[in-house]
CSV table of C-alpha atoms and ligand atoms in Angstrom, one decimal:
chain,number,residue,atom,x,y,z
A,1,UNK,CA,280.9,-83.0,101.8
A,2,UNK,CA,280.3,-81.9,105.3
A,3,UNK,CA,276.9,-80.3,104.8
A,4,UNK,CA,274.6,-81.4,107.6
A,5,UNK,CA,276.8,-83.4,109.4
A,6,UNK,CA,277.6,-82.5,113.4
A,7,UNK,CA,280.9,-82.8,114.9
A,8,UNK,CA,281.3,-84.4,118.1
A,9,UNK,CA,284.1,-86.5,118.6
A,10,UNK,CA,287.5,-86.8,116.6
A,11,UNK,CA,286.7,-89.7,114.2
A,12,UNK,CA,283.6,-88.0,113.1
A,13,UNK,CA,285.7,-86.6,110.4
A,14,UNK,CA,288.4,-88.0,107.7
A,15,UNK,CA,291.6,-86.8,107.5
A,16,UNK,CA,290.8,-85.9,103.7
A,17,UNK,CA,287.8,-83.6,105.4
A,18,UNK,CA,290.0,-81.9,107.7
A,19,UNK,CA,292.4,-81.4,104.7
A,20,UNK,CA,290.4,-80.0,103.0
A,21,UNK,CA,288.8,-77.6,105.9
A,22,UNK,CA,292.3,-76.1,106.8
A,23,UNK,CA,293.0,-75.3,103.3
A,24,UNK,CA,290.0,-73.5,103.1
A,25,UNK,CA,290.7,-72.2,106.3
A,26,UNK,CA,294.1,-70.8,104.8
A,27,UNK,CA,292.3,-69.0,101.6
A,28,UNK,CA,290.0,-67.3,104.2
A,29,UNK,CA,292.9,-65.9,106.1
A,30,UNK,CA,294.4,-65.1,102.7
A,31,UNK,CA,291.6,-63.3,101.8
A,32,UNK,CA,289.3,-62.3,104.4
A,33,UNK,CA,286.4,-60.9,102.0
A,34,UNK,CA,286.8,-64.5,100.9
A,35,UNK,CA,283.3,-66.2,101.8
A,36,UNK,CA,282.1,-63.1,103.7
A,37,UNK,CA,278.2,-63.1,102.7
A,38,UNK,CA,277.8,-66.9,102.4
A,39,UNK,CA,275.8,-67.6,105.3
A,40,UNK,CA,273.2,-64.7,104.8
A,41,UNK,CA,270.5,-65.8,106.7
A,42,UNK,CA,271.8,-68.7,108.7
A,43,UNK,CA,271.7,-68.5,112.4
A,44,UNK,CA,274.2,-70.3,115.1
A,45,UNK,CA,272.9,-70.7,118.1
A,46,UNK,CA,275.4,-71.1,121.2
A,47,UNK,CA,274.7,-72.9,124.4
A,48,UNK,CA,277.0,-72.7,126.7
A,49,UNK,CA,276.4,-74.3,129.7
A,50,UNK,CA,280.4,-73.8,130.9
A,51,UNK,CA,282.8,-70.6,130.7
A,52,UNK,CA,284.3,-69.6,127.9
A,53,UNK,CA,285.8,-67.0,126.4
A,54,UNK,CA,287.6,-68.3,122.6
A,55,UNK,CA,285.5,-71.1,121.9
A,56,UNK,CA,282.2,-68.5,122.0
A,57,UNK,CA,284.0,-65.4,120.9
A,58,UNK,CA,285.6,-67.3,117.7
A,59,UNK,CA,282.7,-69.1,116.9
A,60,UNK,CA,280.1,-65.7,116.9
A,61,UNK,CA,283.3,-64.0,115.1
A,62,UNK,CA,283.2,-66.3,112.4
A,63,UNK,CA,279.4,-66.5,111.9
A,64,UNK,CA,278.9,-62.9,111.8
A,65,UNK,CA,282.5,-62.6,109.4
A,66,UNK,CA,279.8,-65.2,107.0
A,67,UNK,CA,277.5,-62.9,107.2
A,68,UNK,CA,275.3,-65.1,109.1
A,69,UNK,CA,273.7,-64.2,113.1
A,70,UNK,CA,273.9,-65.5,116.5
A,71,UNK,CA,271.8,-66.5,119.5
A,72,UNK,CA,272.3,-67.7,122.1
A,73,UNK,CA,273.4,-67.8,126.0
A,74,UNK,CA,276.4,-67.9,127.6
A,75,UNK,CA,276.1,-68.4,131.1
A,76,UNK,CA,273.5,-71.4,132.2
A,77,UNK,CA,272.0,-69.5,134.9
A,78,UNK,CA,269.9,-67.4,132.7
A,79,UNK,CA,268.5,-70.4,130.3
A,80,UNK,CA,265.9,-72.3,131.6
A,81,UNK,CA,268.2,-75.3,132.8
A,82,UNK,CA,268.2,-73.8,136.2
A,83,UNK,CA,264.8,-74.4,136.1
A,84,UNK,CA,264.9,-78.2,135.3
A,85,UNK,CA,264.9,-78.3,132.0
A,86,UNK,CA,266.5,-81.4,130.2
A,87,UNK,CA,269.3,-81.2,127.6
A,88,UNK,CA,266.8,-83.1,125.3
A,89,UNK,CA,264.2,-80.7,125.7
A,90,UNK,CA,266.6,-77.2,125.7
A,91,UNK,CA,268.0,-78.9,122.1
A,92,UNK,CA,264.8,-79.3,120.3
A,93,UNK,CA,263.4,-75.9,121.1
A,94,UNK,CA,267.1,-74.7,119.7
A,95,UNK,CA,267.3,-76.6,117.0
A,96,UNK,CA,263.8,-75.4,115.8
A,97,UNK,CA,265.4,-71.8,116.2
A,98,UNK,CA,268.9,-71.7,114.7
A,99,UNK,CA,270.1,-73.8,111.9
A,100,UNK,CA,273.2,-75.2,113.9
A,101,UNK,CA,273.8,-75.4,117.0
A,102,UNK,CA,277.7,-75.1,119.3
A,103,UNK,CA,276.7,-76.3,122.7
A,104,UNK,CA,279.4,-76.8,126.1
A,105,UNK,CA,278.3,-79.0,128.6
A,106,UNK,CA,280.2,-80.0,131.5
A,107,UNK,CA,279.1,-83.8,131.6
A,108,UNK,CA,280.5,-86.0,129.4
A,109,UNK,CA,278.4,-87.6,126.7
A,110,UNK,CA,276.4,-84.5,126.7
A,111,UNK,CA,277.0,-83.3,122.9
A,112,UNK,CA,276.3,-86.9,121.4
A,113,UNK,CA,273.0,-86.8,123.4
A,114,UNK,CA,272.2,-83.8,122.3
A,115,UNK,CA,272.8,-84.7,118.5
A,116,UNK,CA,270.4,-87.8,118.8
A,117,UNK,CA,267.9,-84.8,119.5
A,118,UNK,CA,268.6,-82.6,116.9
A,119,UNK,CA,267.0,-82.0,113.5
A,120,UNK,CA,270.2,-79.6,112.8
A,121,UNK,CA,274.2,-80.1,112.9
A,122,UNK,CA,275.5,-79.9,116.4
A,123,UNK,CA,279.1,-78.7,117.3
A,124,UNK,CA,280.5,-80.1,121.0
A,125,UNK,CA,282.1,-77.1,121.6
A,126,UNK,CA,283.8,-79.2,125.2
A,127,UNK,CA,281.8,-81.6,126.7
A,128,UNK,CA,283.3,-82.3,130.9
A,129,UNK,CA,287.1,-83.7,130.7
A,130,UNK,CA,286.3,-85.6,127.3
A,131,UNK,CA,286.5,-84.1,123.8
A,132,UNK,CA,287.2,-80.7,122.5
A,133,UNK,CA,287.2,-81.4,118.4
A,134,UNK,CA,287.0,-77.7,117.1
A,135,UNK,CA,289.9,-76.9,119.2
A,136,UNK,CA,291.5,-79.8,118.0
A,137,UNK,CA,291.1,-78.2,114.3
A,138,UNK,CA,292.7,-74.7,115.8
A,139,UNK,CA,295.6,-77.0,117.2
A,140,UNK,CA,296.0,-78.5,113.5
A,141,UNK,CA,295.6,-75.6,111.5
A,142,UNK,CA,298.2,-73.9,113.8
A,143,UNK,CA,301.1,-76.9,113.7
A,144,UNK,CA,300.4,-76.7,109.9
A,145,UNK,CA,300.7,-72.9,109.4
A,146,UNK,CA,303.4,-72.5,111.1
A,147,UNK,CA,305.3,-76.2,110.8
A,148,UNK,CA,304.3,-76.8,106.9
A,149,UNK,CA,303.0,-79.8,107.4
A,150,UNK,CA,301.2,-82.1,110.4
A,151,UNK,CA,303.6,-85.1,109.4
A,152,UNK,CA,307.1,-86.1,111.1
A,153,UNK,CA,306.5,-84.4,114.7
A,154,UNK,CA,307.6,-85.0,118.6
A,155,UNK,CA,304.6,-83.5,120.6
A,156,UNK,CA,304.8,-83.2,123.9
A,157,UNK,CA,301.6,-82.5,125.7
A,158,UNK,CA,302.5,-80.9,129.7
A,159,UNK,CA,299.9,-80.4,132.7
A,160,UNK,CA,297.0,-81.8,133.7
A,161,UNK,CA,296.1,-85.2,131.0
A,162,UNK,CA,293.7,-86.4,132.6
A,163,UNK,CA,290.9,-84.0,132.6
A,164,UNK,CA,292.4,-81.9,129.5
A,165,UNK,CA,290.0,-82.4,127.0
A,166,UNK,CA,292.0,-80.6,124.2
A,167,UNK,CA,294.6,-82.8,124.9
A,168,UNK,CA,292.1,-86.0,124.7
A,169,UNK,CA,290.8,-85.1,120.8
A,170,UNK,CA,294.2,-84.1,119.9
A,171,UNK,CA,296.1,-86.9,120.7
A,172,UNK,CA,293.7,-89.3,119.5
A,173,UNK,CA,293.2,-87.0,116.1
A,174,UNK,CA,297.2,-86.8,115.6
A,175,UNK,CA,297.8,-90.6,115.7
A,176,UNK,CA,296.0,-90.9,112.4
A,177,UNK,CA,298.9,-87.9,111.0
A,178,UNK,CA,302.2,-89.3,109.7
A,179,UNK,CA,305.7,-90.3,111.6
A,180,UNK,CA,303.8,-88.5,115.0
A,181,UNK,CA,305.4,-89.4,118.1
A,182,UNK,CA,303.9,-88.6,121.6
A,183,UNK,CA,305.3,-87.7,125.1
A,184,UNK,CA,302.8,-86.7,127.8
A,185,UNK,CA,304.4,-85.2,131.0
A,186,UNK,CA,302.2,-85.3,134.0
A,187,UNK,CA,302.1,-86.1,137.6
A,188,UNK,CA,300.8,-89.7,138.5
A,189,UNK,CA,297.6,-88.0,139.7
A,190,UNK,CA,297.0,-86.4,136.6
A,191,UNK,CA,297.9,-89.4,134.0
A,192,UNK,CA,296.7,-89.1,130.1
A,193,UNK,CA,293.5,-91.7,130.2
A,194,UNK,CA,293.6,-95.5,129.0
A,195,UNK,CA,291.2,-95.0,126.7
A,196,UNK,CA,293.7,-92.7,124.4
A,197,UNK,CA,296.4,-94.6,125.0
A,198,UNK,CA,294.8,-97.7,124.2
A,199,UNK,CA,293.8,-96.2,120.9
A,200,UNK,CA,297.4,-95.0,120.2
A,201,UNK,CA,298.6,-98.8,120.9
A,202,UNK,CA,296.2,-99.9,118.5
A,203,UNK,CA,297.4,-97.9,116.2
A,204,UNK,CA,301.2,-98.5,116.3
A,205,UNK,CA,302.1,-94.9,117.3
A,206,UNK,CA,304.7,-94.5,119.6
A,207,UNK,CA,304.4,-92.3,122.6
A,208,UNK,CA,305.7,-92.4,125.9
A,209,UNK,CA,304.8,-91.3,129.2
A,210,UNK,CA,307.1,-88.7,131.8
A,211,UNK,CA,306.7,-86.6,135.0
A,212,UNK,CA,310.3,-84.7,133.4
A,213,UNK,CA,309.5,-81.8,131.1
A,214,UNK,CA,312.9,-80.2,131.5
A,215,UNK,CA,314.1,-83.4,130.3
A,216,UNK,CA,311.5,-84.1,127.2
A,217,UNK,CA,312.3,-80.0,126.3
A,218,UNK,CA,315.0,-81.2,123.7
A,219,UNK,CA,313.4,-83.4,121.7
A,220,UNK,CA,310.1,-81.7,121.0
A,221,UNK,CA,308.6,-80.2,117.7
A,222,UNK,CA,305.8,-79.1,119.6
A,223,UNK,CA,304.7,-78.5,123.0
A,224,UNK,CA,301.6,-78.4,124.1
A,225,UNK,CA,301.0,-76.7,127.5
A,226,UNK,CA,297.8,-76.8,129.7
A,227,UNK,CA,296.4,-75.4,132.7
A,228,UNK,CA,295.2,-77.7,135.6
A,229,UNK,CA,291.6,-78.2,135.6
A,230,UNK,CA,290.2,-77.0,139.0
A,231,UNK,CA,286.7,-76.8,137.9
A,232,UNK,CA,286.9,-81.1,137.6
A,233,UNK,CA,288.9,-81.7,140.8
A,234,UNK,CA,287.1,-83.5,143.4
A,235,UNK,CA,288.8,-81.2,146.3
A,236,UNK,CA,290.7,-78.1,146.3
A,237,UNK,CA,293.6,-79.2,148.3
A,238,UNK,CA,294.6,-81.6,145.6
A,239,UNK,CA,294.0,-78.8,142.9
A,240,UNK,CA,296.5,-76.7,145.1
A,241,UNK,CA,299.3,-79.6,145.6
A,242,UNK,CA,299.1,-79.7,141.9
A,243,UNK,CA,298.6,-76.3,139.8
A,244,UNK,CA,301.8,-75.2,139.5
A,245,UNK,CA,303.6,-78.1,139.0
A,246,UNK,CA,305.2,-77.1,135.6
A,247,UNK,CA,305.9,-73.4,134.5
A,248,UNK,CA,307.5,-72.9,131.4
A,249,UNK,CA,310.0,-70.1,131.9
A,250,UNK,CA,312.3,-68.1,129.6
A,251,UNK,CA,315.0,-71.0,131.3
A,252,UNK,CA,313.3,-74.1,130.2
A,253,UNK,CA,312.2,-72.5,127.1
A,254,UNK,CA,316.3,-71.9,126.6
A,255,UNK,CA,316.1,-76.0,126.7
A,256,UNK,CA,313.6,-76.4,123.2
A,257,UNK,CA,314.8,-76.5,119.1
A,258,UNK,CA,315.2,-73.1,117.2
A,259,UNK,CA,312.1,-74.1,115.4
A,260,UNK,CA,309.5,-75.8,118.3
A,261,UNK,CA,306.6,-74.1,118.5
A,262,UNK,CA,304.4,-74.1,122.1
A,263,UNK,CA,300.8,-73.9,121.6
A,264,UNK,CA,298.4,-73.7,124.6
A,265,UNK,CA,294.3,-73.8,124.2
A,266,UNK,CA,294.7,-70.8,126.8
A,267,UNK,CA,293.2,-69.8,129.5
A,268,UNK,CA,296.7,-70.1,131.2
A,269,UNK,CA,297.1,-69.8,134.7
A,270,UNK,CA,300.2,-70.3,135.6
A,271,UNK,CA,301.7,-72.7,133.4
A,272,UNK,CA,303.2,-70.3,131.1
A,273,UNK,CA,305.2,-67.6,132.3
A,274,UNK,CA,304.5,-64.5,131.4
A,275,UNK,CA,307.8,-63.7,130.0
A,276,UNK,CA,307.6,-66.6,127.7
A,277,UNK,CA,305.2,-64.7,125.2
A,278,UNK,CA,307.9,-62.6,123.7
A,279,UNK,CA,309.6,-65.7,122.6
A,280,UNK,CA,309.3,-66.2,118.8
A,281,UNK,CA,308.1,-69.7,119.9
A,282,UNK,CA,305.2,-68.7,121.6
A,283,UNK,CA,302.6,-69.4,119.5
A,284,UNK,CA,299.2,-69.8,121.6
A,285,UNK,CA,297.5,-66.0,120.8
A,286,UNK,CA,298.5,-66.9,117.1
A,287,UNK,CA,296.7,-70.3,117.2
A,288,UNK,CA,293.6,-68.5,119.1
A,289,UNK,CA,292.9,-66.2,115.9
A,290,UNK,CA,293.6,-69.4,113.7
A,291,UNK,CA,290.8,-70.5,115.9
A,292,UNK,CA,288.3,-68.1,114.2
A,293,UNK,CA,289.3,-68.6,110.5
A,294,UNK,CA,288.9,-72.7,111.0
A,295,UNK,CA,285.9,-72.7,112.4
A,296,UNK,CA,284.7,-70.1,109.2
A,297,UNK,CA,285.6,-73.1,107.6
A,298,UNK,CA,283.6,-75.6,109.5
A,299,UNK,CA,280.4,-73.1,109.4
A,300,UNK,CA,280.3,-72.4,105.5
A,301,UNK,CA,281.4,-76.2,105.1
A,302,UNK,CA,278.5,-77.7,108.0
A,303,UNK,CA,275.9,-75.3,106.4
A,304,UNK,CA,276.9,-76.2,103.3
A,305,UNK,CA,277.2,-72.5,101.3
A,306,UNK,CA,280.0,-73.6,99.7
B,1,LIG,C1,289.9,-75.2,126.8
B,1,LIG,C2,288.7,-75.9,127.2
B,1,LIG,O1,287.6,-75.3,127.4
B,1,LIG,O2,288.7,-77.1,127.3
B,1,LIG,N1,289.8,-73.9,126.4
B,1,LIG,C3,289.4,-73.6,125.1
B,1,LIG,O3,288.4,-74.0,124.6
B,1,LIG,N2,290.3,-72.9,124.4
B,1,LIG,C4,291.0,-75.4,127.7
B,1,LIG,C5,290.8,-75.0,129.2
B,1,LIG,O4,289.8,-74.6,129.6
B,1,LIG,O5,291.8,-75.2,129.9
């Protein structure tokens, strides 16, 4: 169903298709000899042209657990960018290597371009402050583990909105899910885009916006915590007013439902206290390894071994 198809954006894949990737997802972690030699022979190459430690890691871990290799660079100093070299160009020598291609780009618009390239499936593994689908999968596979179901939620996203990716394709992706209610918490300067929540609106879901999270705590199934994004701040004194402008402690944490779980596409900075992790609640280094096992999924499914 998926075979050849690249994944760039939320949208780009039915709710049906997801479905049916997290249940597969599920078997894998079930059984993890389940699928192991189906991608014999198939190589991922991964460009990153931005850190990363999860996205890479995961996505190597689960091509290798398929039996299939990697290529690749992570740090865009050594590839031939430095040197001038367009996306375009960089793709089609790539795609002529591996037989799908992750790629992070910090601009925007950058994985779509590079899919118009591409003879082979390309995966925007982040691309700038827009769109992060695969982790968007993580985050769905994890609220379905470990809620039953991705139907009849409060999600509160915390932090930095505007320039969260993760938060962009997961909010858009979770308005198509049923009985989904949104709160975004965020200072003024760091607002959840118009774009998103014109696409909620058109949609009917409700949502509502907050610079409380003490306040919002009560009410949420799930909350979803992120680190403010230096790296897309125009100037470091603003990044400094506003990094540590919400820390969940073991005292706000005392605030949530028995059974809310707080995810987090990690890194954190600051965001979540340290102490927080031994809370049964704390669920962000589960959803990291659910991270692996879905995008096993994606692979086997994109490639289409299965
Ligand atoms: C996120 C990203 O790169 O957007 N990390 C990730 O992929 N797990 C979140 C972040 O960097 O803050």
């Amino acid at each position: 169903m998926l075979k050849g198809r690249s994944l760039i954006e939320p949208g780009n894949f039915s709710i049906e298709e997801m479905d049916s990737l997290f249940t597969l997802a599920e078997k894998i972690e079930s059984d993890e000899h389940h699928l192991r030699e189906c991608c014999r022979g198939k190589l991922l190459a991964t460009l990153f042209f931005e850190p990363s430690t999860r996205t890479r890691l995961s996505f190597e871990a689960a091509m290798l657990r398929l039996g299939g290799n990697c290529l690749g660079f992570a740090d865009p100093g050594s590839s031939s960018a430095v040197k001038g070299e367009s996306l375009a160009d960089t793709i089609r020598m790539a795609a002529g290597y591996a037989d799908v291609i992750v790629m992070r780009n910090p601009k925007e618009g950058a994985a779509l371009l590079a899919s118009r390239y591409s003879p082979v499936p390309v995966i925007n593994a982040g691309d700038g402050g827009h769109h992060h689908p695969t982790q968007t999968l993580t985050d769905l596979l994890t609220i379905r583990r470990l809620r039953g179901a991705v139907k009849n939620l409060t999600v509160g996203f915390c932090g930095d909105l505007k320039f969260g990716r993760t938060v962009h394709s997961l909010a858009k992706t979770l308005a198509y899910y049923e009985n989904i209610t949104m709160v975004f918490i965020s200072p003024e300067e760091l607002v959840i885009p118009e774009y998103i929540t014109r696409h909620l609106q058109k949609l009917k879901i409700e949502f509502s916006e907050t610079r409380n999270l003490e306040e919002s705590m009560p009410r949420l199934d799930v909350l979803y915590m992120t680190r403010v994004q230096r790296e897309r701040f125009f100037n470091e004194e603003d990044y400094i007013r506003l990094k540590d402008i919400y820390v969940l402690n073991a005292e706000r944490m005392s605030l949530g439902k028995e059974e809310l779980i707080v995810l987090h596409p990690l890194p954190r900075v600051n965001e979540i206290a340290v102490e927080v992790d031994d809370d049964p609640r704390a669920a962000y280094f589960r959803q990291a390894k659910y991270g692996m096992y879905v995008r096993m999924a994606l692979l086997s499914s994109i490639m289409g071994v299965i």
